Short mmCIF file of C-alpha atoms in Angstrom, two decimals:
data_model
loop_
_atom_site.label_atom_id
_atom_site.label_comp_id
_atom_site.label_asym_id
_atom_site.label_seq_id
_atom_site.Cartn_x
_atom_site.Cartn_y
_atom_site.Cartn_z
CA MET U 1 -210.26 24.53 -50.63
CA ALA U 2 -212.15 26.07 -53.66
CA GLY U 3 -215.62 27.55 -52.17
CA ARG U 4 -215.00 27.07 -48.86
CA THR U 5 -214.14 30.21 -46.01
CA PRO U 6 -211.02 29.14 -44.30
CA LYS U 7 -210.81 28.86 -40.56
CA ASN U 8 -207.68 29.24 -38.82
CA THR U 9 -209.10 30.55 -35.24
CA VAL U 10 -207.04 27.96 -32.01
CA GLN U 11 -211.24 27.26 -31.53
CA ASP U 12 -211.82 25.98 -35.11
CA TRP U 13 -208.76 24.15 -35.04
CA ILE U 14 -210.24 22.53 -31.01
CA GLU U 15 -213.30 21.76 -32.86
CA ALA U 16 -212.72 20.15 -35.88
CA ALA U 17 -210.39 17.88 -33.27
CA GLN U 18 -213.32 17.25 -31.15
CA ARG U 19 -215.26 15.85 -33.67
CA THR U 20 -212.27 14.38 -35.42
CA LEU U 21 -211.44 12.13 -31.94
CA VAL U 22 -214.86 10.90 -31.79
CA ASP U 23 -215.62 10.38 -34.65
CA GLU U 24 -211.67 8.26 -35.76
CA GLY U 25 -210.72 8.72 -32.23
CA ILE U 26 -206.82 9.22 -31.94
CA ALA U 27 -204.94 8.22 -34.84
CA GLY U 28 -207.12 11.21 -36.88
CA LEU U 29 -206.12 13.64 -34.77
CA LYS U 30 -203.72 13.99 -37.77
CA VAL U 31 -202.34 17.95 -38.77
CA ASP U 32 -203.21 17.28 -42.12
CA ARG U 33 -206.40 15.88 -42.02
CA LEU U 34 -207.87 18.93 -39.98
CA ALA U 35 -206.81 20.97 -42.24
CA ASN U 36 -208.36 19.87 -45.26
CA ARG U 37 -211.84 19.13 -42.59
CA LEU U 38 -210.81 23.06 -42.34
CA GLY U 39 -209.24 24.78 -45.19
CA VAL U 40 -206.50 25.70 -44.37
CA THR U 41 -203.31 24.73 -44.72
CA ARG U 42 -200.45 22.83 -43.20
CA GLY U 43 -198.69 26.57 -41.61
CA GLY U 44 -202.21 27.71 -40.36
CA PHE U 45 -202.19 25.07 -37.94
CA TYR U 46 -198.58 26.10 -36.77
CA HIS U 47 -199.75 29.39 -36.74
CA ASN U 48 -201.94 28.87 -33.38
CA PHE U 49 -200.55 26.02 -31.91
CA LYS U 50 -195.87 26.14 -31.28
CA ASP U 51 -196.69 21.75 -31.78
CA ARG U 52 -198.51 18.51 -31.23
CA ASP U 53 -198.19 18.61 -27.48
CA GLU U 54 -199.20 21.87 -26.80
CA PHE U 55 -202.65 21.15 -28.81
CA PHE U 56 -203.31 17.60 -27.24
CA GLU U 57 -203.16 19.91 -24.51
CA GLN U 58 -205.69 22.44 -25.05
CA ILE U 59 -207.88 19.54 -26.33
CA ILE U 60 -207.11 18.43 -23.59
CA ARG U 61 -208.23 21.17 -21.28
CA HIS U 62 -211.27 21.44 -23.82
CA TRP U 63 -212.42 18.29 -22.55
CA GLU U 64 -212.35 19.15 -18.59
CA ASN U 65 -214.09 22.99 -19.21
CA SER U 66 -217.35 21.83 -22.15
CA CYS U 67 -218.05 17.69 -20.87
CA ARG U 68 -219.07 18.46 -18.02
CA PHE U 69 -220.97 15.68 -16.17
CA LEU U 70 -222.66 17.63 -13.66
CA PRO U 71 -223.73 20.96 -12.78
CA ASP U 72 -220.52 23.74 -12.31
CA ASP U 73 -222.60 24.40 -8.31
CA PRO U 74 -222.21 21.43 -5.04
CA PRO U 75 -225.37 19.61 -4.05
CA PRO U 76 -226.36 22.04 -1.70
CA PRO U 77 -226.97 19.82 2.22
CA ARG U 78 -229.87 19.81 2.67
CA PRO U 79 -231.61 17.32 1.73
CA GLY U 80 -234.93 19.20 -0.11
CA ASP U 81 -232.42 21.05 -2.36
CA ALA U 82 -230.19 18.08 -2.78
CA ILE U 83 -232.88 16.50 -5.18
CA GLU U 84 -233.80 20.00 -6.90
CA TRP U 85 -229.81 19.49 -7.87
CA LEU U 86 -230.58 15.99 -8.43
CA ASP U 87 -233.01 16.15 -10.88
CA ARG U 88 -230.58 18.65 -12.65
CA VAL U 89 -228.36 16.27 -13.04
CA ILE U 90 -230.19 14.00 -14.80
CA GLY U 91 -231.99 16.56 -17.12
CA ARG U 92 -228.60 17.05 -18.48
CA LEU U 93 -227.74 13.97 -19.44
CA ILE U 94 -231.00 13.12 -21.01
CA GLU U 95 -230.77 16.17 -22.80
CA SER U 96 -226.76 15.95 -23.23
CA ASP U 97 -227.41 19.79 -21.85
CA GLY U 98 -223.04 20.68 -21.57
CA TYR U 99 -222.77 16.75 -21.57
CA ASP U 100 -221.33 15.20 -24.36
CA TYR U 101 -221.31 11.62 -24.03
CA ARG U 102 -219.46 10.92 -26.80
CA PHE U 103 -216.45 13.30 -26.25
CA ASP U 104 -216.03 11.79 -22.49
CA LEU U 105 -215.42 7.86 -24.19
CA ALA U 106 -213.06 9.56 -27.69
CA VAL U 107 -211.28 10.88 -24.33
CA ARG U 108 -211.34 7.74 -22.07
CA GLU U 109 -210.00 5.82 -25.33
CA TRP U 110 -207.41 7.56 -25.39
CA ALA U 111 -206.62 7.57 -22.66
CA ARG U 112 -205.49 4.32 -22.36
CA ALA U 113 -202.78 5.24 -24.86
CA ASP U 114 -201.78 8.90 -23.15
CA LYS U 115 -200.43 9.39 -19.59
CA ARG U 116 -202.16 13.82 -19.48
CA ALA U 117 -205.28 12.23 -20.72
CA GLU U 118 -205.02 9.08 -18.76
CA TRP U 119 -204.18 11.65 -15.53
CA ALA U 120 -207.60 14.15 -16.54
CA VAL U 121 -209.60 11.76 -16.80
CA GLU U 122 -207.81 10.08 -13.98
CA ARG U 123 -208.82 13.96 -12.55
CA ALA U 124 -211.88 14.17 -13.48
CA ASP U 125 -213.24 10.83 -12.29
CA ARG U 126 -212.45 11.93 -9.36
CA GLU U 127 -214.34 15.44 -8.84
CA ARG U 128 -216.97 13.52 -9.86
CA LEU U 129 -216.81 10.60 -7.64
CA ASP U 130 -216.90 13.58 -4.78
CA THR U 131 -219.91 15.81 -5.74
CA LEU U 132 -221.77 12.59 -6.03
CA GLN U 133 -220.65 11.21 -2.74
CA LYS U 134 -221.98 14.92 -0.83
CA PHE U 135 -225.20 14.58 -2.94
CA PHE U 136 -225.51 10.95 -1.27
CA GLU U 137 -224.24 12.49 1.88
CA ALA U 138 -227.15 15.14 1.96
CA ILE U 139 -230.19 12.57 1.98
CA GLY U 140 -228.80 11.04 4.45
CA CYS U 141 -226.00 8.11 3.78
CA ASP U 142 -223.43 8.05 6.78
CA LYS U 143 -220.23 8.55 4.69
CA GLU U 144 -219.31 4.70 3.65
CA HIS U 145 -222.76 4.72 2.40
CA ALA U 146 -222.36 7.23 0.19
CA ALA U 147 -218.91 6.89 -1.26
CA ILE U 148 -220.24 4.11 -1.97
CA ARG U 149 -223.62 4.73 -3.94
CA ALA U 150 -221.52 7.88 -5.68
CA ARG U 151 -219.45 5.03 -8.06
CA VAL U 152 -222.26 2.44 -8.95
CA PHE U 153 -224.51 5.78 -10.24
CA TYR U 154 -221.45 7.22 -12.11
CA TYR U 155 -220.06 3.62 -12.70
CA HIS U 156 -223.90 3.53 -14.68
CA GLN U 157 -224.13 5.83 -16.57
CA ILE U 158 -220.68 5.69 -17.51
CA GLY U 159 -221.10 2.49 -18.11
CA TYR U 160 -224.89 2.54 -20.15
CA TYR U 161 -222.81 5.13 -22.45
CA ALA U 162 -220.26 2.72 -23.52
CA ILE U 163 -221.94 -0.12 -24.32
CA GLY U 164 -223.93 2.44 -26.44
CA VAL U 165 -228.22 1.48 -24.66
CA ARG U 166 -230.21 2.96 -28.09
CA GLN U 167 -233.12 4.81 -26.07
CA SER U 168 -234.85 7.70 -26.97
CA ILE U 169 -235.53 10.47 -24.85
CA ALA U 170 -238.67 10.36 -24.32
CA GLU U 171 -237.96 6.79 -23.07
CA ARG U 172 -235.40 7.95 -21.15
CA ARG U 173 -236.92 10.81 -19.24
CA ARG U 174 -240.97 8.26 -18.20
CA ASN U 175 -237.89 5.87 -17.08
CA ALA U 176 -235.48 8.39 -14.77
CA GLU U 177 -237.39 8.49 -11.97
CA LEU U 178 -237.25 4.09 -11.18
CA TYR U 179 -233.69 4.89 -12.02
CA MET U 180 -232.72 6.85 -10.11
CA ASP U 181 -234.75 5.44 -7.03
CA ILE U 182 -232.68 1.88 -8.46
CA LEU U 183 -230.22 3.71 -8.28
CA CYS U 184 -230.06 6.67 -5.52
CA GLY U 185 -231.95 4.19 -2.61
CA GLU U 186 -235.40 4.60 -2.62
CA GLU U 187 -236.38 5.61 0.78
CA GLU U 188 -233.55 8.29 1.05
CA LEU U 189 -235.23 10.13 -2.08
CA LYS U 190 -238.89 9.30 -0.89
CA ALA U 191 -237.53 11.77 2.17
CA ALA U 192 -235.68 14.18 -0.15
CA ARG U 193 -238.46 14.70 -2.48
CA ALA U 194 -240.29 15.43 1.05
CA ALA U 195 -238.47 18.05 2.11
CA ALA U 196 -237.83 19.17 -1.22
CA ALA U 197 -241.89 19.62 -1.55
CA LYS U 198 -242.52 21.04 1.43
CA GLY U 199 -240.03 24.03 0.30
CA ARG U 200 -241.99 24.31 -2.43
CA LYS U 201 -244.60 25.40 -0.48
CA ALA U 202 -243.12 27.06 2.49
CA ARG U 203 -241.78 29.47 -0.67
CA ALA U 204 -245.30 29.71 -2.54
CA ALA U 205 -246.87 30.28 0.74
#
C-alpha cells in the first residue's frame, strides 16, 4: 500500500464496490479485496459500515439513486412536449448520461441470488415501465397499448445491453429515429413530432 493515498469514506467504499460488482460480480465483493483496492486495512470497512448487510443495502441504494434509466421528471401529458422528453431519454441512453448499463446489468445478475437486490430491481422495473406507459399515453395510445409498448421499448433496451451489442455512439445516433419509429409507432411519433414542431414555432414567434 506504500505510495498510495488511502481512501476510506463511505462513498469510496461504495464506488469501489460498484466497479468490482461490474468487473467480477457479487463474488468479488470481499472486504479484504476491497480494502486492498482502496489502500486501507480491513478495519476501515467497519469504520464505515456496521456489517456486510448494511454495506450491501447501501450499494443497492446507490444503484437506485445513480443508475437512472429515465429522466427524473415524468413525461409531459401533451404529445409535443412528450416527444421532446423521449428525445432526452434516447440521448441519455446513447451517451450513458446518468445511466450506467454495466452497473444495471451487474445488479440484475446479483438479484438472481439476493432477495434485497431482487426486490430493488423489481421496484425499479415497475417504476420505469409505469413512466414509459405514461409517455405512450401522452402520444395518443390507449392504456392497454401504452402498457404493451412500454414493455416492448424497455425489454428491447435492456436486452440490447444484455446480449452485448457493440455499436459506436455515432451509429446509434444514426439509427435512433428508425428504432423509435419501430418501437414506439411511426404514426404516433409522426403526430407528436408535428406537435413539437408547432410548439417550437409558436414559442419562436
